[in-house]
Short mmCIF file of C-alpha atoms and ligand atoms in Angstrom, two decimals:
data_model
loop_
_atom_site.label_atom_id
_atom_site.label_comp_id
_atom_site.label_asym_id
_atom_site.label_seq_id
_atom_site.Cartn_x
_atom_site.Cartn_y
_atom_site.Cartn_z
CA UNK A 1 -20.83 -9.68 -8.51
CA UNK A 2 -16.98 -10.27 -7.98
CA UNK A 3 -14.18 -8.89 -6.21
CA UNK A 4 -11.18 -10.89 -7.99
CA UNK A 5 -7.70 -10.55 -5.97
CA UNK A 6 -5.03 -12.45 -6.42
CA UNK A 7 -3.40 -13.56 -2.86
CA UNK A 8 0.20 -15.15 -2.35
CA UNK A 9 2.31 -16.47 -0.14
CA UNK A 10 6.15 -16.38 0.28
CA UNK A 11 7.19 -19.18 2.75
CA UNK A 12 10.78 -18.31 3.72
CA UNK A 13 13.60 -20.98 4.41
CA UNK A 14 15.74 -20.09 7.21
CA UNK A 15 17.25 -16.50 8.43
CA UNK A 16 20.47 -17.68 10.13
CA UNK A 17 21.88 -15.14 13.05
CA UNK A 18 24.99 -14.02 10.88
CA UNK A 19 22.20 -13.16 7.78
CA UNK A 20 22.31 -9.57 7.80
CA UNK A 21 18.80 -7.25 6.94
CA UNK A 22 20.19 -6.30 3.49
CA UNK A 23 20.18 -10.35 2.95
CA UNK A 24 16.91 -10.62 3.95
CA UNK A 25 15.51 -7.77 2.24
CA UNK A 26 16.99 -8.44 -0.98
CA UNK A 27 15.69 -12.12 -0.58
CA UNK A 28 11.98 -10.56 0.07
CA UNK A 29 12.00 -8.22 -2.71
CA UNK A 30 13.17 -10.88 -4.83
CA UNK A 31 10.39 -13.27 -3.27
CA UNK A 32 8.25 -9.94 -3.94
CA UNK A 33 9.16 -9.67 -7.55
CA UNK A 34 8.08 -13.74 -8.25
CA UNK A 35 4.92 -12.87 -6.67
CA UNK A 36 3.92 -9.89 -8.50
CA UNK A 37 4.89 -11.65 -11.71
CA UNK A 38 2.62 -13.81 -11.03
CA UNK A 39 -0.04 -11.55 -10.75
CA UNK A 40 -0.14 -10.84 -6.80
CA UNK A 41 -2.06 -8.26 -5.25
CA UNK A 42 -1.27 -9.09 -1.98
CA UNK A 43 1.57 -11.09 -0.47
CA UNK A 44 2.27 -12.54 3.15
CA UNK A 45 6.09 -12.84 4.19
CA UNK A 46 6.24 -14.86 7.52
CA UNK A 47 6.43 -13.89 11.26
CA UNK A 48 9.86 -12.57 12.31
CA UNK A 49 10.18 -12.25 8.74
CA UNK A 50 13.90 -9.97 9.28
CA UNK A 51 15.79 -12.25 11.61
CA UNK A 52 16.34 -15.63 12.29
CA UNK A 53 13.98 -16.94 15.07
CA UNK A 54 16.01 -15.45 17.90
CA UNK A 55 13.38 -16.82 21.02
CA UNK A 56 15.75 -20.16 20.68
CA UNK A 57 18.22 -18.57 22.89
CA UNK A 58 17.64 -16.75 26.08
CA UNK A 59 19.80 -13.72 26.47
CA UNK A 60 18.99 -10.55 28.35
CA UNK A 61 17.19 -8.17 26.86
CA UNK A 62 20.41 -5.17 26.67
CA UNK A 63 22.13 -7.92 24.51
CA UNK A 64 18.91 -8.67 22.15
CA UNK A 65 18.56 -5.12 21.16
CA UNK A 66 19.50 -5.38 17.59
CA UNK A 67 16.86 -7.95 16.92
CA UNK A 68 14.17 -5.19 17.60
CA UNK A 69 12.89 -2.46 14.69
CA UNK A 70 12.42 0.56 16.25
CA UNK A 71 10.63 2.13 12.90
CA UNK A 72 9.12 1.03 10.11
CA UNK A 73 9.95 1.56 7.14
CA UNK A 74 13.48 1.70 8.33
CA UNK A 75 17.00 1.79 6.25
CA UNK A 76 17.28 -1.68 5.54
CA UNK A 77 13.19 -2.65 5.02
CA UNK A 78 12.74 0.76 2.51
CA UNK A 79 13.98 -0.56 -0.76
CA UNK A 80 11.16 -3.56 0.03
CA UNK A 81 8.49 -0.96 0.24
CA UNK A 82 9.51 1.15 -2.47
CA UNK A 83 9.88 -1.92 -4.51
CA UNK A 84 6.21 -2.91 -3.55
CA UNK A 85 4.86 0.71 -4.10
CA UNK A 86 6.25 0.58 -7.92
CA UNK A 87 5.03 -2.85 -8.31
CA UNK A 88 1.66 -1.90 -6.92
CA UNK A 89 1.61 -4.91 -4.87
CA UNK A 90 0.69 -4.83 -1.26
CA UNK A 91 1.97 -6.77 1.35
CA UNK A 92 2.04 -8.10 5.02
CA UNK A 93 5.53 -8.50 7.30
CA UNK A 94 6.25 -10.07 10.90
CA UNK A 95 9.18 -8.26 12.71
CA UNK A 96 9.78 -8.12 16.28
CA UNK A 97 9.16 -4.16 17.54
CA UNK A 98 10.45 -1.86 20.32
CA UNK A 99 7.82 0.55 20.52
CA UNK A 100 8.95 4.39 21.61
CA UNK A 101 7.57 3.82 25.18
CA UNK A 102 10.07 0.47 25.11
CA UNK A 103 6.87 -2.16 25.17
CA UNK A 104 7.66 -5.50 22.95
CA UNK A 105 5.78 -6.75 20.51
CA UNK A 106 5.76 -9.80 17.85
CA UNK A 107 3.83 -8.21 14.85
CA UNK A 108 2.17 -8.24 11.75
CA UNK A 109 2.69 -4.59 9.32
CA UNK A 110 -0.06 -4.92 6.67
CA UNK A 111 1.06 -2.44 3.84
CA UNK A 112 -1.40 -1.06 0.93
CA UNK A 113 -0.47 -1.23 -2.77
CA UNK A 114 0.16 2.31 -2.77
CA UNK A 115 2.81 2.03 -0.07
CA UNK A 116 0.36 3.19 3.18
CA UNK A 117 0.34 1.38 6.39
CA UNK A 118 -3.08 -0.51 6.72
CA UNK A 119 -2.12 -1.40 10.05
CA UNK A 120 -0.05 -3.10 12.67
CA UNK A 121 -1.22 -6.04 14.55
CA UNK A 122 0.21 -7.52 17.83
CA UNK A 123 0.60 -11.02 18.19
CA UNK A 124 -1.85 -11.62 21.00
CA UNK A 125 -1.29 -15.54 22.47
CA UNK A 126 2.56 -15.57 23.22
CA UNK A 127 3.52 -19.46 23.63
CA UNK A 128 6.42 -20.42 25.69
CA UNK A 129 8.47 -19.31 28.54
CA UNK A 130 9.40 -16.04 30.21
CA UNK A 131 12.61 -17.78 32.44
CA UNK A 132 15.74 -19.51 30.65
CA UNK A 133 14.80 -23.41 31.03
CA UNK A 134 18.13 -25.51 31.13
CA UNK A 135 15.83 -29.39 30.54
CA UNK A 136 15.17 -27.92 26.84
CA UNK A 137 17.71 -28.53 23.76
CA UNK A 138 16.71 -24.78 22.49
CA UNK A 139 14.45 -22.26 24.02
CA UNK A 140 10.99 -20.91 23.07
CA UNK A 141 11.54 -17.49 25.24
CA UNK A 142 8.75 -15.10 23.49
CA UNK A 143 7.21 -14.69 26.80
CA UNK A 144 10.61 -13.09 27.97
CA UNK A 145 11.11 -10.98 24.67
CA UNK A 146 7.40 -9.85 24.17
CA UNK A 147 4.30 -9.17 25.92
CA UNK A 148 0.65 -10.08 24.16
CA UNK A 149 -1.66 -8.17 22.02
CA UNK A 150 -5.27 -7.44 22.76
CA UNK A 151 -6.99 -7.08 19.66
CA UNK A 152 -8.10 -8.87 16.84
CA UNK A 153 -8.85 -6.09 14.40
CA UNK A 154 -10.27 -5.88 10.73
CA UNK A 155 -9.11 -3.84 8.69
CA UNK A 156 -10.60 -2.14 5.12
CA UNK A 157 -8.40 -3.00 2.12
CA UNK A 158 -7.53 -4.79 -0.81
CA UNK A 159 -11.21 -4.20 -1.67
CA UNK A 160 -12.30 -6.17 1.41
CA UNK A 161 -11.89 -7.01 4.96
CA UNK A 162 -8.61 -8.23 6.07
CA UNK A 163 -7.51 -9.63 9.51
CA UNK A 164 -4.31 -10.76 10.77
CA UNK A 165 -2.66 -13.15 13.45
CA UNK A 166 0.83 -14.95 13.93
CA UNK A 167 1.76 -18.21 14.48
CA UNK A 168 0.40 -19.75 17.90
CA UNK A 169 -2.73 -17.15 17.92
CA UNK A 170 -3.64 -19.93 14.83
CA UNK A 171 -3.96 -22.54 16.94
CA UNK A 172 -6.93 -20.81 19.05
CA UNK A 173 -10.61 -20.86 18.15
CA UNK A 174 -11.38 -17.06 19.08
CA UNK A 175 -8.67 -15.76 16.68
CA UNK A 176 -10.71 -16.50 14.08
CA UNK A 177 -14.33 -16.15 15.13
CA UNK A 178 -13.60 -12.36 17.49
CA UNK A 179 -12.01 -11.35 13.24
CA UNK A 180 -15.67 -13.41 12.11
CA UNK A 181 -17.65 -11.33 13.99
CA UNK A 182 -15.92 -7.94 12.25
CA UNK A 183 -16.45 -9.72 8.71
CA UNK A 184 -13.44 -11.26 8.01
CA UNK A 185 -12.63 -12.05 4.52
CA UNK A 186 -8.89 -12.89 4.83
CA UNK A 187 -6.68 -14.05 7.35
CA UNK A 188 -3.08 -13.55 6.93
CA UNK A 189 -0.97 -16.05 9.36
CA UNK A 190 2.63 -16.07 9.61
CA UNK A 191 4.74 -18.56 11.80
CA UNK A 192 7.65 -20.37 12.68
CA UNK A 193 7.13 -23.94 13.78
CA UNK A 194 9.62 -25.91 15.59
CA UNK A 195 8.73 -29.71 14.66
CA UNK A 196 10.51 -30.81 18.31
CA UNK A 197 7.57 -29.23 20.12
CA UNK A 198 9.47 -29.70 24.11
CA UNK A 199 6.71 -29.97 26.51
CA UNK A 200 4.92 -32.96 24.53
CA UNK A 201 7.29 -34.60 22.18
CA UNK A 202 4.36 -37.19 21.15
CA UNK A 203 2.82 -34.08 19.13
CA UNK A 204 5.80 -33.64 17.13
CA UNK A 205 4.66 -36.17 14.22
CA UNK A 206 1.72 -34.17 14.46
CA UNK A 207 3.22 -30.68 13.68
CA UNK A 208 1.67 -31.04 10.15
CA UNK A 209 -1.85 -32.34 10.39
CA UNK A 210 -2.27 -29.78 13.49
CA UNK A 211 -1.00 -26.96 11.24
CA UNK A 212 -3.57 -27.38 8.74
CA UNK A 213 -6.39 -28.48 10.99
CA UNK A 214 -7.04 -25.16 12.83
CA UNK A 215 -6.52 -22.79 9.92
CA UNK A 216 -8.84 -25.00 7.45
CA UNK A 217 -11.29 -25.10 10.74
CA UNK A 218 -10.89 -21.14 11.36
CA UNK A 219 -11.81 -20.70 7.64
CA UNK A 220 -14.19 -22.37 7.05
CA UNK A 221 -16.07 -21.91 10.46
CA UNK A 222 -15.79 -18.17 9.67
CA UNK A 223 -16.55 -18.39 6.30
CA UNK A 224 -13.39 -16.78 5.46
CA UNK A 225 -9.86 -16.85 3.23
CA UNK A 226 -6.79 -17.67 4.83
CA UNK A 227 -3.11 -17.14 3.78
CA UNK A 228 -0.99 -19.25 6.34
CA UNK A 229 3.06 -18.88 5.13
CA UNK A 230 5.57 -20.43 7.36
CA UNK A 231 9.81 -19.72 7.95
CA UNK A 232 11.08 -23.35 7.58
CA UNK A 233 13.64 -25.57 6.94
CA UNK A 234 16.65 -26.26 9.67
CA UNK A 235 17.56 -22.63 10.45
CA UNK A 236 20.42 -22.54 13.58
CA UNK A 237 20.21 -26.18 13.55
CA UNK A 238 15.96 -25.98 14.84
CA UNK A 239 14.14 -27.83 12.32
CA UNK A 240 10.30 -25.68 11.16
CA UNK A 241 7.63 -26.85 9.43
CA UNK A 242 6.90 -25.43 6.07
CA UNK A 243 3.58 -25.94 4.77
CA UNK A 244 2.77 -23.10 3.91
CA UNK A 245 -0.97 -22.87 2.59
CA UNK A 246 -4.06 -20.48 0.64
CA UNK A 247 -7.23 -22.09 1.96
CA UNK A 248 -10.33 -21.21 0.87
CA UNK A 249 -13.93 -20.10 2.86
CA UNK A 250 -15.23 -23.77 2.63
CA UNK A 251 -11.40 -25.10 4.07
CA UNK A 252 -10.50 -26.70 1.08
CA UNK A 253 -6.31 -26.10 0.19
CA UNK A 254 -6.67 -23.86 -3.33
CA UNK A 255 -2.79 -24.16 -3.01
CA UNK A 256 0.39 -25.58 -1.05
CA UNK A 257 4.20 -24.97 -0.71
CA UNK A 258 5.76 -28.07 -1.83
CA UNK A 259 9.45 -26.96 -0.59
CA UNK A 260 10.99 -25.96 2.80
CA UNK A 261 12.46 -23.26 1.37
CA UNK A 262 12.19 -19.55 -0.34
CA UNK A 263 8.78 -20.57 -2.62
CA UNK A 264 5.76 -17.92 -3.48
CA UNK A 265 2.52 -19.53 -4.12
CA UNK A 266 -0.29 -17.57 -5.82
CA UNK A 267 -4.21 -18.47 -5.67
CA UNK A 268 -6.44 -16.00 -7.81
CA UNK A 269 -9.79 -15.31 -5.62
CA UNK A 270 -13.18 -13.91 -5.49
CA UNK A 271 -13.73 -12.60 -2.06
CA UNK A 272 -17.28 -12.89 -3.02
CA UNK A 273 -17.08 -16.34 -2.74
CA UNK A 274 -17.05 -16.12 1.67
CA UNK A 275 -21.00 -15.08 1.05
CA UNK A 276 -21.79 -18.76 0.13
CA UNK A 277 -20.79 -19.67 3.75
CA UNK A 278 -21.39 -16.44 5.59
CA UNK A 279 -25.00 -15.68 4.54
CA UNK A 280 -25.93 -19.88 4.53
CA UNK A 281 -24.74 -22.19 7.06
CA UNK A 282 -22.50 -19.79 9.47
CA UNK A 283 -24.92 -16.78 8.72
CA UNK A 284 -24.03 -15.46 12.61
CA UNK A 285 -27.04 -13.13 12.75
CA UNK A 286 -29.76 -15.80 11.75
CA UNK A 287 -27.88 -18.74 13.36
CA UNK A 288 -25.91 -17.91 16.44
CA UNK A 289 -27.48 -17.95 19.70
CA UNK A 290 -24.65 -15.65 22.25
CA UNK A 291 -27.13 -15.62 24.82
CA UNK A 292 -27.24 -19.28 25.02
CA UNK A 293 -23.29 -19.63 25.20
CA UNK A 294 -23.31 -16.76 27.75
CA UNK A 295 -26.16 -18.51 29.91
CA UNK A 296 -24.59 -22.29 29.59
CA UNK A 297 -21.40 -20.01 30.87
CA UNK A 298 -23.10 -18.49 33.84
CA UNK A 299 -24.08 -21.59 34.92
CA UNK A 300 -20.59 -22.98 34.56
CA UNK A 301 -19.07 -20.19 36.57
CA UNK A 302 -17.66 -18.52 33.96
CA UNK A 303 -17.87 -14.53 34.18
CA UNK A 304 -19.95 -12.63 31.60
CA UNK A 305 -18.98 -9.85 29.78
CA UNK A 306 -18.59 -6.42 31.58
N1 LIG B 1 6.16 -19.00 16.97
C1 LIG B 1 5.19 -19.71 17.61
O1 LIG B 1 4.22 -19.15 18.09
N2 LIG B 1 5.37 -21.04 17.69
C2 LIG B 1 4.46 -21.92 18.39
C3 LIG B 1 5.17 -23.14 18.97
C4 LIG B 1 6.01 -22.84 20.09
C5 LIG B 1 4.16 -24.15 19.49
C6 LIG B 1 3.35 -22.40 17.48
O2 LIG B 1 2.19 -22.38 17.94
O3 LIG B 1 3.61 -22.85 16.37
#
């Protein structure tokens, strides 16, 4: 058997602060269009995906307002899913939400081909600061501007099982193995990566290798695709790393961004093709031994689950 879909990516250069939503739309739709050309199913845009990265500046929350989508679709994001909806190609967008109840959240909107709402993931790890911190040459305030997740759901479509996280939640083990344990088939990652990483400058010429590292680990470990698609380039004078990457279930790259700017890339799969690592070597139910991690925990002190 086979279950052929054809995944992309469409890394983003940057979103300045005086690009408006139309810009950014009409740059998606046309980022959209290139995909489906190319014979896209599916197509990740990156985290914060409408603005330019505004946690660089720390400004009270009354003054960050317009930053925020308050629905979605809205006015300006509509003629992106109508566009998709009469393409027939689905897709997955990071905006930064004000719920109804005024919580904050950095998320993920998976959209169907047909135009529904798969569903809405919150980033969960939020790195950074919640206080303005005068030592640093820009902020990383998301802790001030959102507060964390607590799920790592799966979700039905695209004729598989389809998880989501954004940008630091890549960098943690458990993202990928709590969406493993629900069957996870693909991953779609969005980020924005400053290169001048503040607290530990000597990881900076790492940026790159670290970036692939832990989503060609969480793939392969989980026996799973992953779509990782970056916003880089020098947006508001903050260099991000591009990179943007299809991996497939045994970690190998099927295909890379080669720009720092506005580029799809396209990798036709079989989602099959995660059985040859999830029913071999990481077949969980054969394989994994919980109660073993949850003893060697006990005895470490650390508290079982409830
Ligand atoms: N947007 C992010 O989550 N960025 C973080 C930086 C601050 C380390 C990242 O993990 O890439």
């Amino acid at each position: 058997m086979s279950r052929i879909l054809t995944l992309a990516a469409a890394q983003m250069g940057p979103v300045q602060r005086d690009h408006t939503r139309d810009d950014v739309v009409e740059r998606l739709i046309h980022l959209l269009r290139e995909a489906a050309e190319r014979g896209a199913n599916v197509v990740a845009f990156p985290e914060l995906a409408l603005t330019t990265f505004f946690p660089r500046w720390h400004v009270p929350l009354e003054e960050a307002e317009h930053y925020y989508e308050t629905e979605m679709p809205n006015r300006f994001t509509k003629p992106l899913w109508d566009e998709a909806a009469r393409l027939g190609v689905g897709f997955s967008l990071g905006y930064a939400l004000r719920q109804d109840d005024g919580r904050r959240f950095n998320v993920y909107h998976l959209v169907e081909r047909d135009g529904r709402t798969v569903g809405v993931f919150r980033k969960v790890h939020i790195p950074g600061h919640a206080e303005h911190e005068e030592w640093r040459d820009f902020q990383h305030a998301e802790r001030h501007y959102f507060e964390p997740g607590d799920d790592f759901p799966v979700w039905r479509a695209f004729g598989g099982l389809v998880g989501m996280a954004i940008c630091n939640d890549r960098r943690w083990s458990e993202t990928y193995r709590v969406m493993g344990l629900q069957g996870v088939e693909v991953i779609f990652i969005g980020y924005n990566t400053p290169l001048h990483y503040a607290p530990d400058p000597t990881q900076n010429s790492l940026q790159a290798f670290h970036n692939h590292l832990v989503m060609q680990a969480g793939a392969y470990q989980n026996g799973t695709f992953v779509v990782g698609v970056a916003k880089g380039g020098f947006e508001e004078g903050v260099e991000s790393l591009a990179q943007s990457v299809i991996l497939a279930p045994s970690g190998q790259i099927l295909t890379q961004a080669v720009s720092t700017g506005d580029e799809v890339i396209v990798a036709r799969v079989d989602l099959d093709l995660t059985n040859s690592y999830k029913q071999t070597l990481f077949d969980f139910d054969t394989y994994r031994i919980p109660q073993a991690y949850w003893r060697i925990a006990e005895q470490k002190g650390v508290v079982p689950p409830p």
